[in-house]
JSON list of C-alpha atoms in Angstrom, two decimals:
[
{"chain": "A", "resi": 14, "resn": "VAL", "atom": "CA", "xyz": [-0.01, 0.15, 0.03]},
{"chain": "A", "resi": 15, "resn": "SER", "atom": "CA", "xyz": [1.02, 3.54, -0.55]},
{"chain": "A", "resi": 16, "resn": "GLY", "atom": "CA", "xyz": [-0.23, 6.69, 1.20]},
{"chain": "A", "resi": 17, "resn": "ASN", "atom": "CA", "xyz": [1.75, 8.96, -0.66]},
{"chain": "A", "resi": 18, "resn": "ASN", "atom": "CA", "xyz": [0.76, 8.50, -4.18]},
{"chain": "A", "resi": 19, "resn": "GLY", "atom": "CA", "xyz": [3.59, 5.81, -4.84]},
{"chain": "A", "resi": 20, "resn": "SER", "atom": "CA", "xyz": [6.55, 7.72, -3.30]},
{"chain": "A", "resi": 21, "resn": "GLY", "atom": "CA", "xyz": [6.78, 4.72, -0.74]},
{"chain": "A", "resi": 22, "resn": "TRP", "atom": "CA", "xyz": [5.33, 1.24, -0.39]},
{"chain": "A", "resi": 23, "resn": "ALA", "atom": "CA", "xyz": [4.75, -0.81, 2.59]},
{"chain": "A", "resi": 24, "resn": "SER", "atom": "CA", "xyz": [3.58, -4.46, 2.76]},
{"chain": "A", "resi": 25, "resn": "MET", "atom": "CA", "xyz": [-0.10, -5.12, 3.87]},
{"chain": "A", "resi": 26, "resn": "SER", "atom": "CA", "xyz": [-0.50, -9.04, 3.58]},
{"chain": "A", "resi": 27, "resn": "SER", "atom": "CA", "xyz": [-1.28, -10.25, 6.92]},
{"chain": "A", "resi": 28, "resn": "GLY", "atom": "CA", "xyz": [-3.35, -13.60, 6.44]},
{"chain": "A", "resi": 29, "resn": "ILE", "atom": "CA", "xyz": [-2.90, -13.37, 2.61]},
{"chain": "A", "resi": 30, "resn": "GLY", "atom": "CA", "xyz": [0.20, -15.64, 2.31]},
{"chain": "A", "resi": 31, "resn": "PRO", "atom": "CA", "xyz": [2.83, -15.43, -0.08]},
{"chain": "A", "resi": 32, "resn": "GLN", "atom": "CA", "xyz": [0.89, -16.34, -3.25]},
{"chain": "A", "resi": 33, "resn": "PRO", "atom": "CA", "xyz": [0.70, -13.92, -6.26]},
{"chain": "A", "resi": 34, "resn": "ILE", "atom": "CA", "xyz": [-2.24, -11.33, -6.01]},
{"chain": "A", "resi": 35, "resn": "TYR", "atom": "CA", "xyz": [-3.67, -10.80, -9.71]},
{"chain": "A", "resi": 36, "resn": "SER", "atom": "CA", "xyz": [-6.06, -8.11, -9.15]},
{"chain": "A", "resi": 37, "resn": "ILE", "atom": "CA", "xyz": [-7.60, -5.87, -6.38]},
{"chain": "A", "resi": 38, "resn": "ALA", "atom": "CA", "xyz": [-10.83, -4.28, -6.20]},
{"chain": "A", "resi": 39, "resn": "ILE", "atom": "CA", "xyz": [-12.26, -1.59, -3.88]},
{"chain": "A", "resi": 40, "resn": "SER", "atom": "CA", "xyz": [-15.98, -1.14, -2.81]},
{"chain": "A", "resi": 41, "resn": "GLY", "atom": "CA", "xyz": [-16.21, 1.50, 0.13]},
{"chain": "A", "resi": 42, "resn": "SER", "atom": "CA", "xyz": [-14.06, 0.16, 3.02]},
{"chain": "A", "resi": 43, "resn": "ASN", "atom": "CA", "xyz": [-13.69, -3.34, 1.51]},
{"chain": "A", "resi": 44, "resn": "LEU", "atom": "CA", "xyz": [-10.58, -4.43, -0.35]},
{"chain": "A", "resi": 45, "resn": "PHE", "atom": "CA", "xyz": [-10.83, -7.73, -2.48]},
{"chain": "A", "resi": 46, "resn": "ALA", "atom": "CA", "xyz": [-7.78, -9.45, -3.64]},
{"chain": "A", "resi": 47, "resn": "ALA", "atom": "CA", "xyz": [-7.78, -12.06, -6.51]},
{"chain": "A", "resi": 48, "resn": "THR", "atom": "CA", "xyz": [-4.90, -14.66, -5.80]},
{"chain": "A", "resi": 49, "resn": "GLU", "atom": "CA", "xyz": [-3.29, -17.55, -7.29]},
{"chain": "A", "resi": 50, "resn": "PHE", "atom": "CA", "xyz": [-4.22, -20.84, -5.46]},
{"chain": "A", "resi": 51, "resn": "ASP", "atom": "CA", "xyz": [-6.39, -19.51, -2.64]},
{"chain": "A", "resi": 52, "resn": "GLY", "atom": "CA", "xyz": [-9.18, -17.63, -4.41]},
{"chain": "A", "resi": 53, "resn": "ILE", "atom": "CA", "xyz": [-10.43, -14.33, -2.95]},
{"chain": "A", "resi": 54, "resn": "PHE", "atom": "CA", "xyz": [-9.38, -12.43, 0.07]},
{"chain": "A", "resi": 55, "resn": "LEU", "atom": "CA", "xyz": [-11.16, -9.54, 1.77]},
{"chain": "A", "resi": 56, "resn": "SER", "atom": "CA", "xyz": [-9.87, -6.76, 4.00]},
{"chain": "A", "resi": 57, "resn": "THR", "atom": "CA", "xyz": [-12.16, -4.41, 5.81]},
{"chain": "A", "resi": 58, "resn": "ASN", "atom": "CA", "xyz": [-9.24, -2.21, 7.49]},
{"chain": "A", "resi": 59, "resn": "ASN", "atom": "CA", "xyz": [-7.39, -0.96, 4.60]},
{"chain": "A", "resi": 60, "resn": "GLY", "atom": "CA", "xyz": [-5.34, -4.06, 3.84]},
{"chain": "A", "resi": 61, "resn": "LEU", "atom": "CA", "xyz": [-4.03, -4.49, 7.56]},
{"chain": "A", "resi": 62, "resn": "ASN", "atom": "CA", "xyz": [-5.72, -8.22, 7.78]},
{"chain": "A", "resi": 63, "resn": "TRP", "atom": "CA", "xyz": [-7.08, -10.29, 5.17]},
{"chain": "A", "resi": 64, "resn": "SER", "atom": "CA", "xyz": [-9.65, -13.24, 5.28]},
{"chain": "A", "resi": 65, "resn": "PRO", "atom": "CA", "xyz": [-10.49, -15.76, 2.74]},
{"chain": "A", "resi": 66, "resn": "ILE", "atom": "CA", "xyz": [-13.92, -15.53, 1.10]},
{"chain": "A", "resi": 67, "resn": "ASN", "atom": "CA", "xyz": [-14.43, -18.63, -1.10]},
{"chain": "A", "resi": 68, "resn": "ASN", "atom": "CA", "xyz": [-17.89, -20.12, -0.16]},
{"chain": "A", "resi": 69, "resn": "GLY", "atom": "CA", "xyz": [-18.74, -21.47, -3.46]},
{"chain": "A", "resi": 70, "resn": "ILE", "atom": "CA", "xyz": [-15.58, -21.20, -5.36]},
{"chain": "A", "resi": 71, "resn": "PRO", "atom": "CA", "xyz": [-13.67, -24.11, -5.91]},
{"chain": "A", "resi": 72, "resn": "GLN", "atom": "CA", "xyz": [-10.93, -24.94, -3.44]},
{"chain": "A", "resi": 73, "resn": "ASN", "atom": "CA", "xyz": [-7.42, -23.73, -4.61]},
{"chain": "A", "resi": 74, "resn": "ALA", "atom": "CA", "xyz": [-8.89, -21.66, -7.30]},
{"chain": "A", "resi": 75, "resn": "ASP", "atom": "CA", "xyz": [-6.73, -19.36, -9.52]},
{"chain": "A", "resi": 76, "resn": "VAL", "atom": "CA", "xyz": [-8.83, -16.07, -9.51]},
{"chain": "A", "resi": 77, "resn": "PHE", "atom": "CA", "xyz": [-7.30, -13.52, -12.08]},
{"chain": "A", "resi": 78, "resn": "THR", "atom": "CA", "xyz": [-9.63, -10.76, -12.18]},
{"chain": "A", "resi": 79, "resn": "LEU", "atom": "CA", "xyz": [-12.21, -8.81, -10.09]},
{"chain": "A", "resi": 80, "resn": "LYS", "atom": "CA", "xyz": [-14.94, -6.19, -10.91]},
{"chain": "A", "resi": 81, "resn": "ILE", "atom": "CA", "xyz": [-17.20, -4.56, -8.71]},
{"chain": "A", "resi": 82, "resn": "ASP", "atom": "CA", "xyz": [-20.65, -3.31, -10.12]},
{"chain": "A", "resi": 83, "resn": "GLY", "atom": "CA", "xyz": [-22.84, -1.57, -7.55]},
{"chain": "A", "resi": 84, "resn": "THR", "atom": "CA", "xyz": [-23.48, -4.28, -4.78]},
{"chain": "A", "resi": 85, "resn": "ASP", "atom": "CA", "xyz": [-22.24, -7.15, -7.01]},
{"chain": "A", "resi": 86, "resn": "VAL", "atom": "CA", "xyz": [-18.74, -8.57, -6.88]},
{"chain": "A", "resi": 87, "resn": "TYR", "atom": "CA", "xyz": [-17.48, -10.60, -10.12]},
{"chain": "A", "resi": 88, "resn": "VAL", "atom": "CA", "xyz": [-14.62, -12.53, -10.17]},
{"chain": "A", "resi": 89, "resn": "GLY", "atom": "CA", "xyz": [-12.94, -14.55, -13.43]},
{"chain": "A", "resi": 90, "resn": "THR", "atom": "CA", "xyz": [-10.94, -17.66, -12.50]},
{"chain": "A", "resi": 91, "resn": "PHE", "atom": "CA", "xyz": [-8.57, -20.06, -14.58]},
{"chain": "A", "resi": 92, "resn": "ASN", "atom": "CA", "xyz": [-10.80, -23.34, -15.39]},
{"chain": "A", "resi": 93, "resn": "ASN", "atom": "CA", "xyz": [-13.54, -22.42, -13.31]},
{"chain": "A", "resi": 94, "resn": "GLY", "atom": "CA", "xyz": [-15.33, -19.60, -15.11]},
{"chain": "A", "resi": 95, "resn": "VAL", "atom": "CA", "xyz": [-17.12, -16.46, -13.70]},
{"chain": "A", "resi": 96, "resn": "TYR", "atom": "CA", "xyz": [-18.59, -16.22, -10.15]},
{"chain": "A", "resi": 97, "resn": "LYS", "atom": "CA", "xyz": [-20.85, -13.52, -8.82]},
{"chain": "A", "resi": 98, "resn": "SER", "atom": "CA", "xyz": [-21.54, -12.32, -5.16]},
{"chain": "A", "resi": 99, "resn": "THR", "atom": "CA", "xyz": [-24.38, -10.28, -4.27]},
{"chain": "A", "resi": 100, "resn": "ASP", "atom": "CA", "xyz": [-23.38, -10.22, -0.52]},
{"chain": "A", "resi": 101, "resn": "ASN", "atom": "CA", "xyz": [-20.03, -8.90, -0.32]},
{"chain": "A", "resi": 102, "resn": "GLY", "atom": "CA", "xyz": [-18.15, -11.97, -1.01]},
{"chain": "A", "resi": 103, "resn": "SER", "atom": "CA", "xyz": [-19.80, -14.14, 1.59]},
{"chain": "A", "resi": 104, "resn": "ASN", "atom": "CA", "xyz": [-21.38, -16.08, -0.95]},
{"chain": "A", "resi": 105, "resn": "TRP", "atom": "CA", "xyz": [-20.37, -16.89, -4.80]},
{"chain": "A", "resi": 106, "resn": "THR", "atom": "CA", "xyz": [-22.50, -18.45, -7.47]},
{"chain": "A", "resi": 107, "resn": "PRO", "atom": "CA", "xyz": [-21.46, -19.53, -11.11]},
{"chain": "A", "resi": 108, "resn": "ILE", "atom": "CA", "xyz": [-22.57, -17.72, -14.11]},
{"chain": "A", "resi": 109, "resn": "ASN", "atom": "CA", "xyz": [-21.06, -19.56, -16.78]},
{"chain": "A", "resi": 110, "resn": "ASN", "atom": "CA", "xyz": [-23.85, -20.46, -19.05]},
{"chain": "A", "resi": 111, "resn": "GLY", "atom": "CA", "xyz": [-22.91, -20.16, -22.60]},
{"chain": "A", "resi": 112, "resn": "LEU", "atom": "CA", "xyz": [-19.15, -19.39, -21.51]},
{"chain": "A", "resi": 113, "resn": "ILE", "atom": "CA", "xyz": [-17.07, -21.12, -24.25]},
{"chain": "A", "resi": 114, "resn": "CYS", "atom": "CA", "xyz": [-13.76, -21.11, -22.26]},
{"chain": "A", "resi": 115, "resn": "ASN", "atom": "CA", "xyz": [-13.83, -21.27, -18.52]},
{"chain": "A", "resi": 116, "resn": "SER", "atom": "CA", "xyz": [-10.52, -19.24, -18.13]},
{"chain": "A", "resi": 117, "resn": "VAL", "atom": "CA", "xyz": [-11.28, -15.58, -17.70]},
{"chain": "A", "resi": 118, "resn": "SER", "atom": "CA", "xyz": [-8.39, -13.09, -17.46]},
{"chain": "A", "resi": 119, "resn": "SER", "atom": "CA", "xyz": [-10.37, -9.73, -17.63]},
{"chain": "A", "resi": 120, "resn": "PHE", "atom": "CA", "xyz": [-13.82, -8.14, -17.14]},
{"chain": "A", "resi": 121, "resn": "GLY", "atom": "CA", "xyz": [-15.59, -5.00, -18.51]},
{"chain": "A", "resi": 122, "resn": "ILE", "atom": "CA", "xyz": [-19.19, -4.10, -17.28]},
{"chain": "A", "resi": 123, "resn": "ASN", "atom": "CA", "xyz": [-21.66, -1.53, -18.69]},
{"chain": "A", "resi": 124, "resn": "SER", "atom": "CA", "xyz": [-25.31, -1.15, -17.70]},
{"chain": "A", "resi": 125, "resn": "SER", "atom": "CA", "xyz": [-26.25, -4.01, -19.53]},
{"chain": "A", "resi": 126, "resn": "PHE", "atom": "CA", "xyz": [-23.61, -6.52, -20.39]},
{"chain": "A", "resi": 127, "resn": "ILE", "atom": "CA", "xyz": [-20.69, -8.21, -18.70]},
{"chain": "A", "resi": 128, "resn": "PHE", "atom": "CA", "xyz": [-17.58, -8.48, -20.92]},
{"chain": "A", "resi": 129, "resn": "SER", "atom": "CA", "xyz": [-15.09, -11.20, -20.17]},
{"chain": "A", "resi": 130, "resn": "GLY", "atom": "CA", "xyz": [-11.73, -11.52, -21.63]},
{"chain": "A", "resi": 131, "resn": "THR", "atom": "CA", "xyz": [-10.99, -15.36, -22.05]},
{"chain": "A", "resi": 132, "resn": "PHE", "atom": "CA", "xyz": [-7.77, -17.19, -23.02]},
{"chain": "A", "resi": 133, "resn": "GLY", "atom": "CA", "xyz": [-6.72, -20.62, -23.75]},
{"chain": "A", "resi": 134, "resn": "PRO", "atom": "CA", "xyz": [-8.71, -23.64, -25.34]},
{"chain": "A", "resi": 135, "resn": "ALA", "atom": "CA", "xyz": [-12.37, -23.94, -25.33]},
{"chain": "A", "resi": 136, "resn": "ARG", "atom": "CA", "xyz": [-14.18, -25.78, -22.77]},
{"chain": "A", "resi": 137, "resn": "SER", "atom": "CA", "xyz": [-17.07, -27.86, -23.14]},
{"chain": "A", "resi": 138, "resn": "THR", "atom": "CA", "xyz": [-19.31, -29.21, -20.36]},
{"chain": "A", "resi": 139, "resn": "LEU", "atom": "CA", "xyz": [-17.29, -32.43, -20.28]},
{"chain": "A", "resi": 140, "resn": "GLN", "atom": "CA", "xyz": [-13.58, -31.48, -20.82]},
{"chain": "A", "resi": 141, "resn": "PRO", "atom": "CA", "xyz": [-11.50, -29.07, -18.99]},
{"chain": "A", "resi": 142, "resn": "CYS", "atom": "CA", "xyz": [-9.25, -26.58, -20.61]},
{"chain": "A", "resi": 143, "resn": "ARG", "atom": "CA", "xyz": [-6.16, -28.21, -21.83]},
{"chain": "A", "resi": 144, "resn": "PRO", "atom": "CA", "xyz": [-2.68, -26.66, -21.92]},
{"chain": "A", "resi": 145, "resn": "MET", "atom": "CA", "xyz": [-2.35, -26.72, -25.95]},
{"chain": "A", "resi": 146, "resn": "THR", "atom": "CA", "xyz": [-5.36, -25.41, -28.15]},
{"chain": "A", "resi": 147, "resn": "PRO", "atom": "CA", "xyz": [-6.92, -28.44, -29.99]},
{"chain": "A", "resi": 148, "resn": "PRO", "atom": "CA", "xyz": [-7.05, -27.94, -33.87]},
{"chain": "A", "resi": 149, "resn": "GLY", "atom": "CA", "xyz": [-9.71, -25.71, -35.04]},
{"chain": "A", "resi": 150, "resn": "CYS", "atom": "CA", "xyz": [-10.45, -24.26, -31.68]},
{"chain": "A", "resi": 151, "resn": "SER", "atom": "CA", "xyz": [-8.57, -21.19, -31.59]},
{"chain": "A", "resi": 152, "resn": "SER", "atom": "CA", "xyz": [-11.01, -18.88, -33.42]},
{"chain": "A", "resi": 153, "resn": "ARG", "atom": "CA", "xyz": [-13.79, -19.58, -30.74]},
{"chain": "A", "resi": 154, "resn": "CYS", "atom": "CA", "xyz": [-12.00, -19.76, -27.61]},
{"chain": "A", "resi": 155, "resn": "ARG", "atom": "CA", "xyz": [-9.86, -16.79, -27.21]},
{"chain": "A", "resi": 156, "resn": "GLY", "atom": "CA", "xyz": [-11.13, -13.10, -27.24]},
{"chain": "A", "resi": 157, "resn": "ILE", "atom": "CA", "xyz": [-14.22, -11.32, -25.61]},
{"chain": "A", "resi": 158, "resn": "ARG", "atom": "CA", "xyz": [-17.45, -12.70, -24.64]},
{"chain": "A", "resi": 159, "resn": "ALA", "atom": "CA", "xyz": [-20.43, -10.95, -23.75]},
{"chain": "A", "resi": 160, "resn": "SER", "atom": "CA", "xyz": [-23.36, -11.79, -21.50]},
{"chain": "A", "resi": 161, "resn": "SER", "atom": "CA", "xyz": [-26.24, -9.83, -20.40]},
{"chain": "A", "resi": 162, "resn": "LYS", "atom": "CA", "xyz": [-26.28, -9.10, -16.38]},
{"chain": "A", "resi": 163, "resn": "VAL", "atom": "CA", "xyz": [-27.29, -11.96, -14.45]},
{"chain": "A", "resi": 164, "resn": "LYS", "atom": "CA", "xyz": [-29.91, -11.23, -11.51]},
{"chain": "A", "resi": 165, "resn": "THR", "atom": "CA", "xyz": [-29.45, -13.53, -8.54]}
]
């Protein structure tokens, strides 16, 4: 954290561990951190302490991106798709209907749509993403996907 516009930085990772942090989102006094291997963490005291908030997200999930839209929090994961929370991260619901690749690296949200940036090979309901793109798959599995907002 920096309290002086980046002139100096201090570590604020009590409770979050040594894993990489891919994304941070802020809603009021709540800080959300997306991590590799350990899902989502929440701090309610400006990053002094962090607690895991992964109810509904697979154990050891790699979470790459976070977005906040009003009172809704969205996360994009590697191989597990998109999850939405309507209760500040206490519970998460998958929202992957029609998502071709369940590896999501970025989000954009407007008043009507959620846009997800995906990478890697396509994923069907029966196959996990594979390290190599299968023949004929690359055109439909990378890029931007859009979904109308899901009410939960």
